[in-house]
PDB file of C-alpha atoms in Angstrom:
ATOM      1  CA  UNK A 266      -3.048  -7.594 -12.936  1.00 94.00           C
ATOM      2  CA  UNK A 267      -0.770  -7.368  -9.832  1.00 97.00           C
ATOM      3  CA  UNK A 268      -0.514  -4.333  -7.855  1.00 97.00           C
ATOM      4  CA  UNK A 269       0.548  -2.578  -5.111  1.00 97.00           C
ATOM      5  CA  UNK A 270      -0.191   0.894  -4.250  1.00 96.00           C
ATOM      6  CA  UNK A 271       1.793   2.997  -2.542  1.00 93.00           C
ATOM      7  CA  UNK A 272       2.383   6.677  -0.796  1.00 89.00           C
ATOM      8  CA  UNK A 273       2.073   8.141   2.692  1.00 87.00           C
ATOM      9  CA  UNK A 274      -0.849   8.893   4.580  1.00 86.00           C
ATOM     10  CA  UNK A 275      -3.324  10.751   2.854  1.00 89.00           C
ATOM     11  CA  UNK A 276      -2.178  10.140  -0.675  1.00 93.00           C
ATOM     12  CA  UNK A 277      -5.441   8.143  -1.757  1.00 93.00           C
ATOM     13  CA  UNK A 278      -4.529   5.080  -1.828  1.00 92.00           C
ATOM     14  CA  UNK A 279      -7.641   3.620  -0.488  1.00 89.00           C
ATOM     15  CA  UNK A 280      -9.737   6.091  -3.159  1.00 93.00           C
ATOM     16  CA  UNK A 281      -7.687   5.040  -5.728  1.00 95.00           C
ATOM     17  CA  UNK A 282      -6.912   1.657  -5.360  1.00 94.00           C
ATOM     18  CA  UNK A 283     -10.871   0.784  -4.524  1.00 94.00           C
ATOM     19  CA  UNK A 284     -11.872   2.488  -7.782  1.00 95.00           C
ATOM     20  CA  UNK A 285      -9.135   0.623  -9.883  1.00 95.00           C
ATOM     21  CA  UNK A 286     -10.359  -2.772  -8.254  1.00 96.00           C
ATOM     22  CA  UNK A 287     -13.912  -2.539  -8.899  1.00 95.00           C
ATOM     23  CA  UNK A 288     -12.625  -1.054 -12.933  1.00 94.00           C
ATOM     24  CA  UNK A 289     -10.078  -4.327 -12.701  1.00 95.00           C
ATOM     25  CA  UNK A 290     -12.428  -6.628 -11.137  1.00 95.00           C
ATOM     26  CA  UNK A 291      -9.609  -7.339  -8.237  1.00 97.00           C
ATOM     27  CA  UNK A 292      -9.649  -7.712  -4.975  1.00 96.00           C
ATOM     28  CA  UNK A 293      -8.375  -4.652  -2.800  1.00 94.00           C
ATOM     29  CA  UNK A 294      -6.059  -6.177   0.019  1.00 93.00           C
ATOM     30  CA  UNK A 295      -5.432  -3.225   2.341  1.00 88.00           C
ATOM     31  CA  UNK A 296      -3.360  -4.339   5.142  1.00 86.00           C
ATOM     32  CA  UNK A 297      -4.672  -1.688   7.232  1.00 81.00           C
ATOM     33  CA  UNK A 298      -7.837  -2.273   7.495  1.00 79.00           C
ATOM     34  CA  UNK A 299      -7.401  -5.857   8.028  1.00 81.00           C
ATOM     35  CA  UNK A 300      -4.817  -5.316  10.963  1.00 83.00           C
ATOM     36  CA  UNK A 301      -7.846  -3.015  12.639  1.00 85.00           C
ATOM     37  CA  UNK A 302     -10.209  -5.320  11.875  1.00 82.00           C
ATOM     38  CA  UNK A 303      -8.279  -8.277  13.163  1.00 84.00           C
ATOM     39  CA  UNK A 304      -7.747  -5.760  16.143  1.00 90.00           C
ATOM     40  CA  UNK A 305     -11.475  -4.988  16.851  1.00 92.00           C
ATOM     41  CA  UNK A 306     -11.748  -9.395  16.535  1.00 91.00           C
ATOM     42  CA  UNK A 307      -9.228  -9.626  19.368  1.00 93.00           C
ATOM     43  CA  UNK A 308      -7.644 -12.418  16.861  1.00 88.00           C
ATOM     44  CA  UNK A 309      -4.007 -13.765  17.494  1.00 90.00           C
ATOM     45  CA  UNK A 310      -2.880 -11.609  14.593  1.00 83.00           C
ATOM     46  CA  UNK A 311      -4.908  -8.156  15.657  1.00 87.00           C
ATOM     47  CA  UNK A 312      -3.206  -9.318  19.246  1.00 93.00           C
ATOM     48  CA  UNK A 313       0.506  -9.402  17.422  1.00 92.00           C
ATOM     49  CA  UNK A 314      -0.202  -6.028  15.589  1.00 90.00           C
ATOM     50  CA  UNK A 315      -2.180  -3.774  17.983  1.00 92.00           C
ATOM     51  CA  UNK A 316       0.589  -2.147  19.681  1.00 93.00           C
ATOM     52  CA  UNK A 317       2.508  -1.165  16.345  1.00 90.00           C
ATOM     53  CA  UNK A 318      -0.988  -0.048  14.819  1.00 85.00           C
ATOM     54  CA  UNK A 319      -1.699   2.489  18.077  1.00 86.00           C
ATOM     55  CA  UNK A 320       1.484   4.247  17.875  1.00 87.00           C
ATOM     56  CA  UNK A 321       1.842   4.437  14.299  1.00 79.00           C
ATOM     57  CA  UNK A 322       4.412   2.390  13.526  1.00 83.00           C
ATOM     58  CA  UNK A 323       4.653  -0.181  10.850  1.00 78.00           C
ATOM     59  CA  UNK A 324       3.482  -3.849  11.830  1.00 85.00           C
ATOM     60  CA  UNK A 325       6.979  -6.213  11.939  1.00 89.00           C
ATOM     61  CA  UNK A 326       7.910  -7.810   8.717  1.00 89.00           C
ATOM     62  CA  UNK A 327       7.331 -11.018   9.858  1.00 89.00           C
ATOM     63  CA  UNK A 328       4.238 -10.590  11.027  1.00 85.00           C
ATOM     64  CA  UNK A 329       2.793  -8.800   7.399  1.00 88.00           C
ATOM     65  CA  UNK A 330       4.659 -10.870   5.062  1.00 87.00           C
ATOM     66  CA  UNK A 331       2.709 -14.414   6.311  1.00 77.00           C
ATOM     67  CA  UNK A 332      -0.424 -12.523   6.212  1.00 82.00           C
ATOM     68  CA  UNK A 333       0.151 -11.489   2.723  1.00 89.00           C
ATOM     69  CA  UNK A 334       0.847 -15.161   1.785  1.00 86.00           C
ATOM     70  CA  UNK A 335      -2.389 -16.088   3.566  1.00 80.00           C
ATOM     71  CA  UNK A 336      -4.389 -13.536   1.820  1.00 87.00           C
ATOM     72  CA  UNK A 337      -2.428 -14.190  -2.200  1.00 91.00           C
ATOM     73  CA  UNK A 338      -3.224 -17.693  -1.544  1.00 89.00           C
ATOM     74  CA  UNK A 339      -6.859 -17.112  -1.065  1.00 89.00           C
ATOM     75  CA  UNK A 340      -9.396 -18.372  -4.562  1.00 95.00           C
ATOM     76  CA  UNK A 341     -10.276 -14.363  -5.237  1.00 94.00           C
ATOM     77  CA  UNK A 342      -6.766 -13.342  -5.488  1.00 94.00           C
ATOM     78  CA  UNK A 343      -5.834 -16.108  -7.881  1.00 93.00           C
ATOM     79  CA  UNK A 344      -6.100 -14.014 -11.394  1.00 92.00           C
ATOM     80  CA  UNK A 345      -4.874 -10.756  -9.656  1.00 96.00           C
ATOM     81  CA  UNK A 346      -5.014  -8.326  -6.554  1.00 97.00           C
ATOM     82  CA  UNK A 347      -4.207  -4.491  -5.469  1.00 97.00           C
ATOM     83  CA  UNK A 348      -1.771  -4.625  -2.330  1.00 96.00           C
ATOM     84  CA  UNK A 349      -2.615  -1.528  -0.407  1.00 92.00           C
ATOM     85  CA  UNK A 350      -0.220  -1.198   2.909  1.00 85.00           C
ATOM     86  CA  UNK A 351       2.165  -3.739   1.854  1.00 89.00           C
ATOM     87  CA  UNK A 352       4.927  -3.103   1.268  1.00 91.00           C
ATOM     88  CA  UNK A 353       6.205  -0.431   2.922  1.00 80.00           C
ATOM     89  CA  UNK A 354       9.731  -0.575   2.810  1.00 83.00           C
ATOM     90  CA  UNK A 355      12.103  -1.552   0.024  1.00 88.00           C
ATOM     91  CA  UNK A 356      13.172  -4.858   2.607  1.00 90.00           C
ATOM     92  CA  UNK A 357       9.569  -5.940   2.392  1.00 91.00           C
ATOM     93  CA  UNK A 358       9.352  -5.586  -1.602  1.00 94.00           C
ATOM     94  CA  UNK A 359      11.905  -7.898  -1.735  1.00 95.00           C
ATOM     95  CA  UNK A 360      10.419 -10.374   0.599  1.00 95.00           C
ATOM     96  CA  UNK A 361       6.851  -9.539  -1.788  1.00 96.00           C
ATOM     97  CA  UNK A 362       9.204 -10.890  -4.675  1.00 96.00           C
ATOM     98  CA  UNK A 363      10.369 -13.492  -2.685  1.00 96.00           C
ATOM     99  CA  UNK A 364       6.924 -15.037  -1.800  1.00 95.00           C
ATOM    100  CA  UNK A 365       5.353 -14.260  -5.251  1.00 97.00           C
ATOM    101  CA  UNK A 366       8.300 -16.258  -7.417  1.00 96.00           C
ATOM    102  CA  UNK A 367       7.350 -19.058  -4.781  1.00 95.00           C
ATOM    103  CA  UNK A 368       3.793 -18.612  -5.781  1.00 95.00           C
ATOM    104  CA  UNK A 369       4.639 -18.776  -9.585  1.00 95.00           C
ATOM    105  CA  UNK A 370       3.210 -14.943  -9.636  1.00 94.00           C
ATOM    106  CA  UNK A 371       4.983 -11.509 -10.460  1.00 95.00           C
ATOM    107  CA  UNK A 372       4.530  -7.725  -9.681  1.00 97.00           C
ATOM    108  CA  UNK A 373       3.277  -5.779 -12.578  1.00 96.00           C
ATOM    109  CA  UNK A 374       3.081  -2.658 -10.995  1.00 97.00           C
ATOM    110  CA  UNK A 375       3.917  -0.736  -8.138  1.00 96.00           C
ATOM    111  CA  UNK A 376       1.941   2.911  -8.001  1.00 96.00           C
ATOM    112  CA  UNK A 377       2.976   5.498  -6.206  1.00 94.00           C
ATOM    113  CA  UNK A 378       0.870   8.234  -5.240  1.00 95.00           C
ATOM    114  CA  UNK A 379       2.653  11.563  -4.645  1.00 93.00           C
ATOM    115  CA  UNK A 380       1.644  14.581  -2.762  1.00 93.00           C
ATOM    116  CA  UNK A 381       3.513  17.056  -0.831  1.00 91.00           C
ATOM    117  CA  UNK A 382       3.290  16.447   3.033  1.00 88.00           C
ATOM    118  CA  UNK A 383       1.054  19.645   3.455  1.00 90.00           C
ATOM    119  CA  UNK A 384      -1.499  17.944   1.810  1.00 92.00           C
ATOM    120  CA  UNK A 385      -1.100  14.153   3.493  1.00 91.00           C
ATOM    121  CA  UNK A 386      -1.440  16.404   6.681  1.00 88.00           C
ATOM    122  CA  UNK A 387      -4.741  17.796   5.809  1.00 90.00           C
ATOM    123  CA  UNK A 388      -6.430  14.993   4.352  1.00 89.00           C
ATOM    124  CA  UNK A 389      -5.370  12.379   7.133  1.00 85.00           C
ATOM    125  CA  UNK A 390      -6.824  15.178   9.468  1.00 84.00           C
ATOM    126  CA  UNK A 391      -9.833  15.230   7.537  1.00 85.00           C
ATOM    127  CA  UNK A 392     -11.109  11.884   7.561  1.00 79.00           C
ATOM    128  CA  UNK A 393     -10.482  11.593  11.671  1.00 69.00           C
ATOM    129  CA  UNK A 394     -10.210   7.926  12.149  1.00 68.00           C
ATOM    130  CA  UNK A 395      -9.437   6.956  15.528  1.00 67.00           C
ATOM    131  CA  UNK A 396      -6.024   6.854  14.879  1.00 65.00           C
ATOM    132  CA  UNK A 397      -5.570   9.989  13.122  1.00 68.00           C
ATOM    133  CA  UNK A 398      -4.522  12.152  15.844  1.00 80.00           C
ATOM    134  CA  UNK A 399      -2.025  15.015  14.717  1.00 84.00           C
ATOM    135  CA  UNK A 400       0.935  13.477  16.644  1.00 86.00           C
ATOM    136  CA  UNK A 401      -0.218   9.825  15.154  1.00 85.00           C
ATOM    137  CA  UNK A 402      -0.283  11.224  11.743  1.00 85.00           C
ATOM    138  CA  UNK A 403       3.082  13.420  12.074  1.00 85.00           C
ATOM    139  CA  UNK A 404       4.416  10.144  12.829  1.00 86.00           C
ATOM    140  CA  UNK A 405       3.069   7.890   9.730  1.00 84.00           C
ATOM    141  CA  UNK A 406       4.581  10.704   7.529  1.00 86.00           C
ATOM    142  CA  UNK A 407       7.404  10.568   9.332  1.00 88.00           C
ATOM    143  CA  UNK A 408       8.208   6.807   8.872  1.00 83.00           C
ATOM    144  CA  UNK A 409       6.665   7.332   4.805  1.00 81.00           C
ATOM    145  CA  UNK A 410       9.531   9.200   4.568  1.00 82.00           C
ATOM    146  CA  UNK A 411      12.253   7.306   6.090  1.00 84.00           C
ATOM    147  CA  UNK A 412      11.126   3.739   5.061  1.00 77.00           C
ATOM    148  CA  UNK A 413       8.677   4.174   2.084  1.00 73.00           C
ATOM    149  CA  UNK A 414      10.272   6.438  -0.250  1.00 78.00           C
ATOM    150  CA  UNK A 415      13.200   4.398  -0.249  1.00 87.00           C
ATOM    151  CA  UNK A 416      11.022   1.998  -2.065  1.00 90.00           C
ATOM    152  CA  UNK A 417      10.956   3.857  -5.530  1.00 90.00           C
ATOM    153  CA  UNK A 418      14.484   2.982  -5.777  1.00 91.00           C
ATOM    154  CA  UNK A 419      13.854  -0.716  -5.117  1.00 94.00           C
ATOM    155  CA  UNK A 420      11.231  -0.540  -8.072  1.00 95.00           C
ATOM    156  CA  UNK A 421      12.017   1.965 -10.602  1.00 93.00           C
ATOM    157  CA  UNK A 422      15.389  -0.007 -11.848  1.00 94.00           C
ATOM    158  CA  UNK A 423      12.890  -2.810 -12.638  1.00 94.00           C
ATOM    159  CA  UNK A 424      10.781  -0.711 -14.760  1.00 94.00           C
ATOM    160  CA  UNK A 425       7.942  -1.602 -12.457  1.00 95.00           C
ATOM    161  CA  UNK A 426       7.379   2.130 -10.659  1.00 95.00           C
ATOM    162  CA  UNK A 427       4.505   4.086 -11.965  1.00 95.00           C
ATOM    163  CA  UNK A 428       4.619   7.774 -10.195  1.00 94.00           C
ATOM    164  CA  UNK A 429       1.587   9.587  -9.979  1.00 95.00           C
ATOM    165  CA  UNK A 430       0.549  13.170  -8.755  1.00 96.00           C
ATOM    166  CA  UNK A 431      -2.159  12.613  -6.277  1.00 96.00           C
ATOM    167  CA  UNK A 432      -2.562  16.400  -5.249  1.00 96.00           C
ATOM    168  CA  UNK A 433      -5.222  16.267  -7.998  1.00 96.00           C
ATOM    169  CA  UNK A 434      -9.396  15.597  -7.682  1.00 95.00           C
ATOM    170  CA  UNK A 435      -9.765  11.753  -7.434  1.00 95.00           C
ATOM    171  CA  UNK A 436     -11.396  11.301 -10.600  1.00 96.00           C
ATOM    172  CA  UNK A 437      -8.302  12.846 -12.501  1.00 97.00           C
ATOM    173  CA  UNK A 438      -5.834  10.722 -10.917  1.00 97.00           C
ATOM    174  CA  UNK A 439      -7.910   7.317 -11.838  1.00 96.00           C
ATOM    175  CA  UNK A 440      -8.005   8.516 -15.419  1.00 96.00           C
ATOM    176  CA  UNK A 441      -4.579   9.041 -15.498  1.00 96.00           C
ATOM    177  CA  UNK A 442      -3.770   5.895 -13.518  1.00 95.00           C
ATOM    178  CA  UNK A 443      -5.898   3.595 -16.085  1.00 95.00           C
ATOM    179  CA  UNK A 444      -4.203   4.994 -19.069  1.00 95.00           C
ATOM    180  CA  UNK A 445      -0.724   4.728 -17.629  1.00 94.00           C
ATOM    181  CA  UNK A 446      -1.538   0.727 -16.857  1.00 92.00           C
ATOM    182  CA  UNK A 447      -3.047   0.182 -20.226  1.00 87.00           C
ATOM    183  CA  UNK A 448      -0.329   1.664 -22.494  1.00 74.00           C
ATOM    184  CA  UNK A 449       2.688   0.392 -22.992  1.00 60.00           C
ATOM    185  CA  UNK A 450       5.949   1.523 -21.038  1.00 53.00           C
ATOM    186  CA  UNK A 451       8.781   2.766 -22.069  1.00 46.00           C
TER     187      UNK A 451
END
């Protein structure tokens, strides 16, 4: 299975999409974590993304979308992956498209994990990673809403957008999310 995960800050997405690997046998590709830990390696990439990453802003397209053909072309990825991070903006799902049809691969499903901002707030607060200051944080919601949302709309014509209420305990939302990827669609 194919997959990418998305929502703002907050949502679960790392909670969720973990838990569906491990129950998919997939590997979890979280952009995130790879830009800090390509950061903390002082690698060319970390180089090219550290300023976006410290203010909060997304990493530049072209930048993400040759990692994510790195990382899709990788031996562990071959029968399926969870994209957490990528995409981020309904430009970017395109270029995902792009890249998987020249891969011979396709998109099954792109989640989206939805919780009112009060709650991305206070659960970004909560875990206090380095770069979860308030102002840091204010600002990732911010650009969720102006870049990310538009998504849905990129997604949902293609019968591909599975919405999910995240404001839920973690547990509830996995049981929900399995069920919804094992039935069929309408």
């Amino acid at each position: 299975m194919r997959l990418v995960i998305l929502g703002g800050p907050g949502a679960g997405k790392g909670t969720q999409g973990k838990l569906l690997c491990d129950t998919l046998s997939i590997p979890w590709i979280a952009t995130g974590e790879i830009f800090r830990r390509a950061i903390a390696a002082d690698s060319p990439l970390g180089n090219q993304a550290k300023p976006y990453v410290e203010q909060g802003e997304l990493v530049p397209d072209s930048i993400a979308i040759e990692f994510i053909r790195d990382r899709l072309s990788q031996p562990d990825a071959a029968q399926g992956w969870l994209l957490d991070g990528y995409p981020r903006t309904a430009f970017q799902a395109e270029e995902l498209d792009f890249l998987l049809q020249d891969m011979g691969q396709r998109l099954d499903w792109a989640i989206w994990l939805d919780a009112p901002v009060e709650v991305l707030m206070q659960r970004s607060l909560e875990r206090s990673r380095d770069d979860d200051a308030p102002q840091i944080v204010r600002r990732r919601i911010d650009l969720f809403h102006q870049r990310t949302i538009p998504i849905t709309g990129y997604y949902k014509p293609q019968d591909k957008l599975l919405r999910v209420d995240s404001d839920r305990p973690p547990e509830v939302v996995q049981e929900d999310l399995l069920a919804r990827l094992k039935a069929p669609q309408t």
